[in-house]
Tab-separated table of C-alpha atoms and ligand atoms in Angstrom:
chain	number	residue	atom	x	y	z
A	542	MET	CA	-23.638	46.026	96.262
A	543	ASP	CA	-23.109	42.468	95.128
A	544	GLY	CA	-26.790	41.758	94.514
A	545	THR	CA	-27.259	39.021	97.104
A	546	ALA	CA	-30.224	40.261	99.127
A	547	ALA	CA	-30.777	38.694	102.545
A	548	PRO	CA	-33.664	36.166	102.567
A	549	ARG	CA	-36.978	37.576	103.731
A	550	PRO	CA	-39.661	35.814	105.789
A	551	ASN	CA	-42.640	34.735	103.643
A	552	ASP	CA	-45.119	37.103	105.271
A	553	GLN	CA	-42.798	40.086	104.782
A	554	GLN	CA	-42.281	39.106	101.149
A	555	ALA	CA	-46.021	38.738	100.575
A	556	GLN	CA	-46.717	42.171	102.101
A	557	LEU	CA	-43.986	43.754	99.991
A	558	GLU	CA	-45.410	42.172	96.813
A	559	ALA	CA	-48.816	43.547	97.698
A	560	LEU	CA	-47.311	46.996	98.221
A	561	TYR	CA	-45.519	46.842	94.851
A	562	ALA	CA	-48.747	45.829	93.133
A	563	GLU	CA	-50.549	48.824	94.651
A	564	MET	CA	-47.788	51.271	93.700
A	565	ARG	CA	-47.240	50.070	90.151
A	566	PRO	CA	-50.260	51.888	88.633
A	567	GLN	CA	-48.825	55.113	90.123
A	568	SER	CA	-45.485	54.486	88.363
A	569	LEU	CA	-43.670	53.943	91.668
A	570	TYR	CA	-41.173	51.117	92.216
A	571	PRO	CA	-38.865	49.902	95.005
A	572	LEU	CA	-35.210	50.716	94.404
A	573	TRP	CA	-34.025	47.914	96.702
A	574	GLU	CA	-35.202	45.298	94.185
A	575	VAL	CA	-33.039	46.756	91.389
A	576	LEU	CA	-30.216	48.694	93.054
A	577	SER	CA	-27.501	46.125	92.428
A	578	ALA	CA	-28.402	45.965	88.727
A	579	LEU	CA	-28.419	49.770	88.417
A	580	VAL	CA	-25.222	50.604	90.272
A	581	THR	CA	-22.859	47.818	89.263
A	582	PRO	CA	-19.350	47.487	90.677
A	583	THR	CA	-17.947	47.351	87.136
A	584	PRO	CA	-19.498	48.039	83.690
A	585	ARG	CA	-21.870	45.393	82.310
A	586	SER	CA	-22.268	46.087	78.629
A	587	ALA	CA	-25.326	44.783	76.807
A	588	ALA	CA	-23.257	45.054	73.627
A	589	LYS	CA	-21.339	41.994	72.436
A	590	PRO	CA	-17.924	41.818	70.833
A	591	HIS	CA	-18.458	41.221	67.129
A	592	HIS	CA	-16.375	40.880	63.961
A	593	TRP	CA	-17.646	41.730	60.466
A	594	PRO	CA	-15.488	40.382	57.630
A	595	TYR	CA	-15.472	43.060	54.931
A	596	ALA	CA	-16.191	41.000	51.784
A	597	PRO	CA	-19.766	39.836	52.583
A	598	ALA	CA	-20.830	43.284	53.832
A	599	ARG	CA	-19.386	44.819	50.653
A	600	ASP	CA	-21.311	42.342	48.468
A	601	TYR	CA	-24.641	43.179	50.141
A	602	LEU	CA	-23.931	46.888	49.832
A	603	LEU	CA	-23.178	46.598	46.093
A	604	ARG	CA	-26.388	44.590	45.640
A	605	ALA	CA	-28.290	47.398	47.372
A	606	GLY	CA	-26.542	49.719	44.891
A	607	ASP	CA	-28.313	47.884	42.054
A	608	LEU	CA	-31.694	48.338	43.724
A	609	ILE	CA	-31.788	51.861	45.176
A	610	SER	CA	-29.979	55.095	44.265
A	611	ALA	CA	-28.129	57.290	46.761
A	612	GLU	CA	-30.575	60.086	45.959
A	613	GLN	CA	-33.595	57.840	46.638
A	614	ALA	CA	-32.122	56.489	49.850
A	615	GLU	CA	-30.782	59.926	50.975
A	616	ARG	CA	-27.952	57.842	52.448
A	617	ARG	CA	-27.399	54.320	51.064
A	618	VAL	CA	-25.892	52.659	54.095
A	619	LEU	CA	-25.802	49.214	55.695
A	620	ILE	CA	-25.969	49.593	59.476
A	621	LEU	CA	-23.552	47.525	61.568
A	622	GLU	CA	-25.875	46.740	64.446
A	623	ASN	CA	-24.485	45.102	67.540
A	624	PRO	CA	-26.070	41.641	67.963
A	625	GLY	CA	-26.532	42.422	71.673
A	626	LEU	CA	-28.509	45.615	70.916
A	627	PRO	CA	-31.221	44.477	68.467
A	628	GLY	CA	-33.483	47.154	67.028
A	629	THR	CA	-31.312	50.053	68.215
A	630	SER	CA	-29.167	50.705	65.106
A	631	ALA	CA	-26.287	51.009	67.594
A	632	ILE	CA	-22.883	49.305	67.489
A	633	VAL	CA	-22.269	50.206	71.141
A	634	PRO	CA	-24.958	51.888	73.255
A	635	SER	CA	-23.652	55.400	72.446
A	636	LEU	CA	-22.477	55.032	68.837
A	637	TYR	CA	-23.573	54.085	65.353
A	638	ALA	CA	-21.593	52.535	62.487
A	639	GLY	CA	-22.561	51.973	58.868
A	640	LEU	CA	-21.027	51.270	55.475
A	641	GLN	CA	-22.013	53.844	52.847
A	642	LEU	CA	-21.820	53.383	49.071
A	643	ILE	CA	-21.679	56.147	46.457
A	644	LEU	CA	-21.593	55.013	42.836
A	645	PRO	CA	-20.024	57.055	40.025
A	646	GLY	CA	-22.223	60.024	39.115
A	647	GLU	CA	-24.347	59.823	42.272
A	648	VAL	CA	-25.071	62.486	44.855
A	649	ALA	CA	-26.126	61.891	48.460
A	650	PRO	CA	-28.134	65.088	48.963
A	651	CYS	CA	-27.105	67.924	51.237
A	652	HIS	CA	-28.362	67.973	54.801
A	653	ARG	CA	-27.227	68.902	58.295
A	654	HIS	CA	-28.011	67.483	61.710
A	655	ALA	CA	-27.226	67.639	65.394
A	656	GLN	CA	-25.380	64.308	65.137
A	657	CYS	CA	-21.688	64.510	64.380
A	658	ALA	CA	-20.125	62.081	61.933
A	659	LEU	CA	-16.813	60.723	60.782
A	660	ARG	CA	-16.103	58.894	57.550
A	661	PHE	CA	-13.264	56.435	57.177
A	662	VAL	CA	-12.665	55.475	53.554
A	663	MET	CA	-12.672	51.730	52.883
A	664	GLU	CA	-12.237	51.698	49.099
A	665	GLY	CA	-12.532	53.842	45.986
A	666	ASP	CA	-10.722	57.005	45.083
A	667	GLY	CA	-11.815	60.519	44.228
A	668	ALA	CA	-15.370	60.778	45.541
A	669	PHE	CA	-15.938	63.676	47.900
A	670	THR	CA	-17.693	64.844	51.007
A	671	ALA	CA	-18.454	68.553	50.889
A	672	VAL	CA	-18.628	70.282	54.291
A	673	ASP	CA	-20.241	73.731	54.188
A	674	GLY	CA	-19.373	73.837	50.467
A	675	GLU	CA	-15.723	72.710	50.705
A	676	ARG	CA	-14.923	69.354	49.135
A	677	ALA	CA	-12.697	66.826	50.836
A	678	VAL	CA	-11.531	64.586	47.999
A	679	MET	CA	-11.485	61.153	49.584
A	680	ARG	CA	-8.766	58.551	49.183
A	681	PRO	CA	-8.509	55.118	50.835
A	682	PHE	CA	-8.145	55.291	54.641
A	683	ASP	CA	-8.640	59.064	54.820
A	684	LEU	CA	-10.580	60.338	57.825
A	685	VAL	CA	-13.203	63.000	57.041
A	686	LEU	CA	-15.385	64.709	59.650
A	687	THR	CA	-18.793	66.272	59.338
A	688	PRO	CA	-19.124	68.106	62.628
A	689	ASN	CA	-22.455	68.863	64.257
A	690	TRP	CA	-24.809	71.128	62.214
A	691	GLN	CA	-22.498	71.591	59.224
A	692	TRP	CA	-24.035	71.144	55.767
A	693	HIS	CA	-22.752	68.063	54.000
A	694	ASP	CA	-23.357	66.218	50.766
A	695	HIS	CA	-21.446	63.389	49.183
A	696	GLY	CA	-20.715	62.921	45.502
A	697	ASN	CA	-18.731	60.682	43.223
A	698	ALA	CA	-17.241	62.161	40.053
A	699	SER	CA	-14.733	59.269	39.811
A	700	ASP	CA	-15.261	56.124	37.741
A	701	SER	CA	-15.299	53.617	40.617
A	702	PRO	CA	-17.688	52.877	43.487
A	703	MET	CA	-16.687	54.409	46.794
A	704	ILE	CA	-17.352	52.822	50.165
A	705	TRP	CA	-16.642	54.324	53.540
A	706	LEU	CA	-17.420	53.633	57.170
A	707	ASP	CA	-19.755	56.155	58.799
A	708	GLY	CA	-19.266	56.653	62.551
A	709	LEU	CA	-21.910	58.805	64.202
A	710	ASP	CA	-23.131	59.613	67.709
A	711	ILE	CA	-26.768	58.912	66.720
A	712	PRO	CA	-27.563	56.885	69.892
A	713	THR	CA	-26.009	59.551	72.147
A	714	VAL	CA	-28.138	62.274	70.545
A	715	ARG	CA	-31.170	59.988	70.869
A	716	PHE	CA	-30.395	59.467	74.559
A	717	TYR	CA	-30.403	63.234	75.146
A	718	GLU	CA	-33.460	63.686	72.874
A	719	ALA	CA	-31.613	66.468	71.068
A	720	SER	CA	-31.977	65.511	67.393
A	721	PHE	CA	-32.517	68.246	64.814
A	722	ALA	CA	-32.038	67.847	61.071
A	723	GLU	CA	-32.840	69.705	57.872
A	724	ARG	CA	-32.410	69.323	54.115
A	725	LEU	CA	-30.987	71.942	51.796
A	726	PRO	CA	-33.475	72.553	48.945
A	727	GLU	CA	-30.685	71.848	46.417
A	728	ALA	CA	-29.036	68.395	46.199
A	729	SER	CA	-25.548	69.891	46.501
A	730	HIS	CA	-24.263	72.859	48.470
A	731	PRO	CA	-22.677	75.505	46.198
A	732	GLU	CA	-18.901	75.064	46.166
A	733	THR	CA	-17.673	77.990	48.274
A	734	VAL	CA	-13.885	77.416	48.380
A	735	PRO	CA	-11.415	75.083	46.627
A	736	PRO	CA	-10.554	71.668	48.140
A	737	GLY	CA	-7.852	71.898	50.810
A	738	ASP	CA	-8.719	75.474	51.808
A	739	SER	CA	-9.370	74.616	55.482
A	740	ALA	CA	-6.157	72.591	55.755
A	741	ARG	CA	-4.133	75.511	54.400
A	742	ARG	CA	-5.791	78.053	56.712
A	743	TYR	CA	-6.059	75.979	59.882
A	744	GLY	CA	-3.938	72.851	59.460
A	745	ARG	CA	-0.383	74.218	59.625
A	746	ASN	CA	-0.260	75.609	63.160
A	747	LEU	CA	-1.804	78.748	61.713
A	748	ARG	CA	-5.240	80.288	61.751
A	749	PRO	CA	-6.659	83.464	60.212
A	750	LEU	CA	-6.794	86.239	62.810
A	751	ARG	CA	-10.121	86.241	64.612
A	752	GLY	CA	-12.539	88.880	63.462
A	753	THR	CA	-11.242	88.836	59.880
A	754	ALA	CA	-13.352	87.532	57.006
A	755	ALA	CA	-10.642	84.942	56.302
A	756	ASP	CA	-11.546	83.204	59.576
A	757	ARG	CA	-14.442	81.430	57.890
A	758	ARG	CA	-14.636	78.043	59.624
A	759	PRO	CA	-16.527	77.450	62.895
A	760	ALA	CA	-14.102	78.276	65.731
A	761	ARG	CA	-14.487	74.930	67.492
A	762	GLN	CA	-14.212	72.667	64.405
A	763	PRO	CA	-11.956	74.217	61.791
A	764	LEU	CA	-10.476	71.036	60.254
A	765	PHE	CA	-12.316	68.099	58.725
A	766	HIS	CA	-9.895	66.123	56.538
A	767	TYR	CA	-7.089	63.929	57.901
A	768	PRO	CA	-5.485	62.224	54.863
A	769	TYR	CA	-4.045	58.708	55.060
A	770	ALA	CA	-0.833	59.877	53.356
A	771	GLU	CA	-0.198	62.163	56.348
A	772	TRP	CA	-1.231	59.974	59.286
A	773	ARG	CA	0.511	56.916	57.816
A	774	GLU	CA	3.813	58.757	57.478
A	775	SER	CA	3.627	59.945	61.106
A	776	LEU	CA	2.654	56.519	62.412
A	777	LEU	CA	5.374	54.666	60.518
A	778	ALA	CA	8.002	57.233	61.571
A	779	LEU	CA	6.964	56.668	65.189
A	780	ALA	CA	7.200	52.898	64.675
A	781	ALA	CA	10.708	53.267	63.206
A	782	ALA	CA	11.856	55.453	66.097
A	783	GLU	CA	10.928	53.543	69.237
A	784	ALA	CA	9.546	50.428	70.887
A	785	PRO	CA	5.757	49.950	70.848
A	786	ASP	CA	3.697	50.557	73.976
A	787	PRO	CA	3.097	47.092	75.504
A	788	HIS	CA	-0.710	47.573	75.706
A	789	LEU	CA	-1.409	49.668	72.602
A	790	GLY	CA	1.399	49.320	70.096
A	791	HIS	CA	2.311	52.572	68.371
A	792	ALA	CA	-0.717	54.847	68.641
A	793	LEU	CA	-1.565	58.345	67.403
A	794	GLU	CA	-4.770	60.212	68.162
A	795	PHE	CA	-6.407	62.540	65.625
A	796	VAL	CA	-6.777	65.945	67.280
A	797	ASN	CA	-8.868	69.041	66.852
A	798	PRO	CA	-6.377	71.913	66.439
A	799	ALA	CA	-8.841	74.319	68.097
A	800	ASP	CA	-8.312	72.766	71.530
A	801	GLY	CA	-5.873	69.865	71.168
A	802	GLY	CA	-8.648	67.477	72.204
A	803	PRO	CA	-10.490	64.699	70.366
A	804	VAL	CA	-11.759	65.323	66.836
A	805	MET	CA	-15.377	65.852	67.900
A	806	PRO	CA	-17.162	66.519	71.207
A	807	THR	CA	-18.537	62.973	71.512
A	808	ILE	CA	-16.164	60.891	69.380
A	809	ALA	CA	-12.417	60.284	69.618
A	810	ALA	CA	-10.399	58.575	66.873
A	811	HIS	CA	-6.921	57.111	66.656
A	812	VAL	CA	-4.681	54.829	64.605
A	813	ARG	CA	-2.306	52.108	65.733
A	814	HIS	CA	0.553	50.165	64.270
A	815	LEU	CA	1.844	46.812	65.521
A	816	PRO	CA	5.074	45.348	64.123
A	817	ALA	CA	4.868	41.783	62.720
A	818	GLY	CA	4.784	39.246	65.532
A	819	PHE	CA	3.955	41.836	68.209
A	820	GLU	CA	1.367	40.921	70.849
A	821	THR	CA	-0.231	43.530	73.067
A	822	ARG	CA	-0.780	42.952	76.764
A	823	PRO	CA	-4.495	42.821	77.683
A	824	ARG	CA	-6.148	46.182	78.306
A	825	ARG	CA	-9.714	47.271	78.928
A	826	SER	CA	-11.367	50.670	78.948
A	827	THR	CA	-14.862	52.065	79.387
A	828	ASP	CA	-15.172	53.465	75.875
A	829	GLY	CA	-17.054	51.281	73.413
A	830	THR	CA	-14.705	51.023	70.432
A	831	VAL	CA	-15.108	50.327	66.706
A	832	MET	CA	-11.982	49.166	64.849
A	833	VAL	CA	-11.079	48.856	61.177
A	834	VAL	CA	-8.139	46.866	59.854
A	835	VAL	CA	-6.277	49.171	57.474
A	836	GLU	CA	-3.378	46.939	56.573
A	837	GLY	CA	-2.128	43.504	57.534
A	838	ARG	CA	-3.414	40.415	59.313
A	839	GLY	CA	-3.643	39.305	62.865
A	840	THR	CA	-5.914	38.258	65.689
A	841	ALA	CA	-7.980	40.125	68.243
A	842	ARG	CA	-8.675	38.267	71.470
A	843	ILE	CA	-11.587	39.810	73.354
A	844	GLU	CA	-12.213	38.310	76.804
A	845	GLY	CA	-10.514	35.152	75.595
A	846	ALA	CA	-12.476	34.720	72.318
A	847	GLU	CA	-10.382	34.912	69.132
A	848	HIS	CA	-11.401	36.981	66.110
A	849	PRO	CA	-9.302	36.744	62.929
A	850	LEU	CA	-8.393	40.106	61.414
A	851	ALA	CA	-7.914	40.691	57.692
A	852	GLU	CA	-7.692	43.893	55.673
A	853	ARG	CA	-10.803	46.098	55.939
A	854	ASP	CA	-12.459	43.860	58.553
A	855	LEU	CA	-14.522	45.622	61.209
A	856	LEU	CA	-14.579	44.844	64.913
A	857	VAL	CA	-16.454	46.168	67.932
A	858	ILE	CA	-15.065	46.020	71.475
A	859	PRO	CA	-17.701	46.922	74.091
A	860	SER	CA	-16.949	48.737	77.338
A	861	TRP	CA	-14.670	46.981	79.817
A	862	HIS	CA	-13.887	44.000	77.575
A	863	ALA	CA	-10.203	43.098	77.714
A	864	LEU	CA	-8.561	43.265	74.305
A	865	GLU	CA	-5.319	41.628	73.202
A	866	LEU	CA	-4.061	42.168	69.656
A	867	ARG	CA	-1.590	39.958	67.826
A	868	ALA	CA	-0.002	41.055	64.544
A	869	GLY	CA	0.694	38.265	62.019
A	870	THR	CA	2.099	40.772	59.522
A	871	PRO	CA	2.668	44.466	60.293
A	872	LEU	CA	-0.815	45.535	61.382
A	873	THR	CA	-2.342	49.010	61.056
A	874	LEU	CA	-5.693	49.798	62.656
A	875	PHE	CA	-8.103	52.719	62.804
A	876	ALA	CA	-10.455	53.084	65.776
A	877	TYR	CA	-13.159	55.439	67.025
A	878	SER	CA	-14.952	55.440	70.351
A	879	ASP	CA	-17.092	57.442	72.779
A	880	ARG	CA	-14.042	58.288	74.905
A	881	ALA	CA	-14.417	62.004	74.033
A	882	ALA	CA	-17.856	62.151	75.661
A	883	GLN	CA	-16.903	59.951	78.615
A	884	GLU	CA	-13.875	62.083	79.482
A	885	LYS	CA	-16.005	65.227	79.536
A	886	LEU	CA	-18.392	63.489	81.935
A	887	GLY	CA	-15.551	62.278	84.179
A	888	LEU	CA	-16.429	58.649	83.446
A	889	TRP	CA	-13.605	57.284	81.324
A	890	ARG	CA	-11.328	54.657	82.874
A	891	GLU	CA	-8.855	52.106	81.637
A	892	GLU	CA	-7.074	49.150	83.151
A	893	ARG	CA	-3.819	47.754	81.846
A	894	LEU	CA	-3.649	44.114	82.816
B	2174	LIG	O1	-23.849	60.743	55.565
B	2174	LIG	O2	-24.970	62.211	56.682
B	2174	LIG	O3	-24.608	56.466	57.932
B	2174	LIG	O4	-26.892	61.402	58.195
B	2174	LIG	C1	-26.250	57.896	58.840
B	2174	LIG	C2	-26.837	59.162	58.903
B	2174	LIG	C3	-24.681	58.709	57.228
B	2174	LIG	C4	-24.650	61.045	56.451
B	2174	LIG	C5	-25.195	57.697	58.003
B	2174	LIG	C6	-26.326	60.184	58.139
B	2174	LIG	C7	-25.251	59.964	57.289
């Protein structure tokens, strides 16, 4: 299926064109004209690799903060749209990314939806996301989940603006035409338990016995806060203990304790650490990936094109694009992708070059 169709005699071609013209009003089309574009030997992503330096995006977001409140906007977010996917609000065909701002005293009102979301804190300290009435107090580089159909509102009782990256499966849900959403009549969900309650019940290789009232979180998504202080300590301990993987560096995946799998059904997330001077070997995989620079400087080479990486920069690597990372200083990265969904569908592949 390499797309080079054998030449056809002119009269055959003319008769075929006439047939196509007759069929078209009946919504019928010849597969043989499009087969090689539909069933490609390797992935051909419409998405493009792209790098967003943090500072300009932050400036635009703060300017929006002067013009519209979080309450008015429902969610005051700048969408990171892939330049190869105009008009789709998608960063890769299956995923969405945006930068959300909550100013001191603001509330982003409570709602729930079929889409699942992660938040990765870029700056600020002490704002919260409440999930079904439990606050996760957010600190820089914390990961916070709002799983499918759980009530969530965001608030900021601190004295500084808070900005985080939103990663959602909006385009996946759109593809399946399975979007549902509703608003709570009140702006904020009543606080039902103190902050950290889920982590204490479900985050220590323990869980309340099933069938008891103490088992209050949804069985498939008990945990929703993965603090930087914890993942950083684990990642740096790993880096101190052994040599980095040649293609990935040191890498730790965030897991759902309910099944040991990715954090959400459609989205997987991980962090990486590369020692200063380390260069990864090229690697490509079918999951479209969004990366955030947590700490350090370096370079990402995607299919030969160089992108400089500085703290808090954002990067998208589309499916089957070879990535090589080079760390100028020690480099720590956060990434999320659609690998969780692809693995369930038996589609995910990688190639280490
Ligand atoms: O915070 O619930 O960036 O519903 C896009 C849609 C954030 C949210 C987004 C959303 C949210």
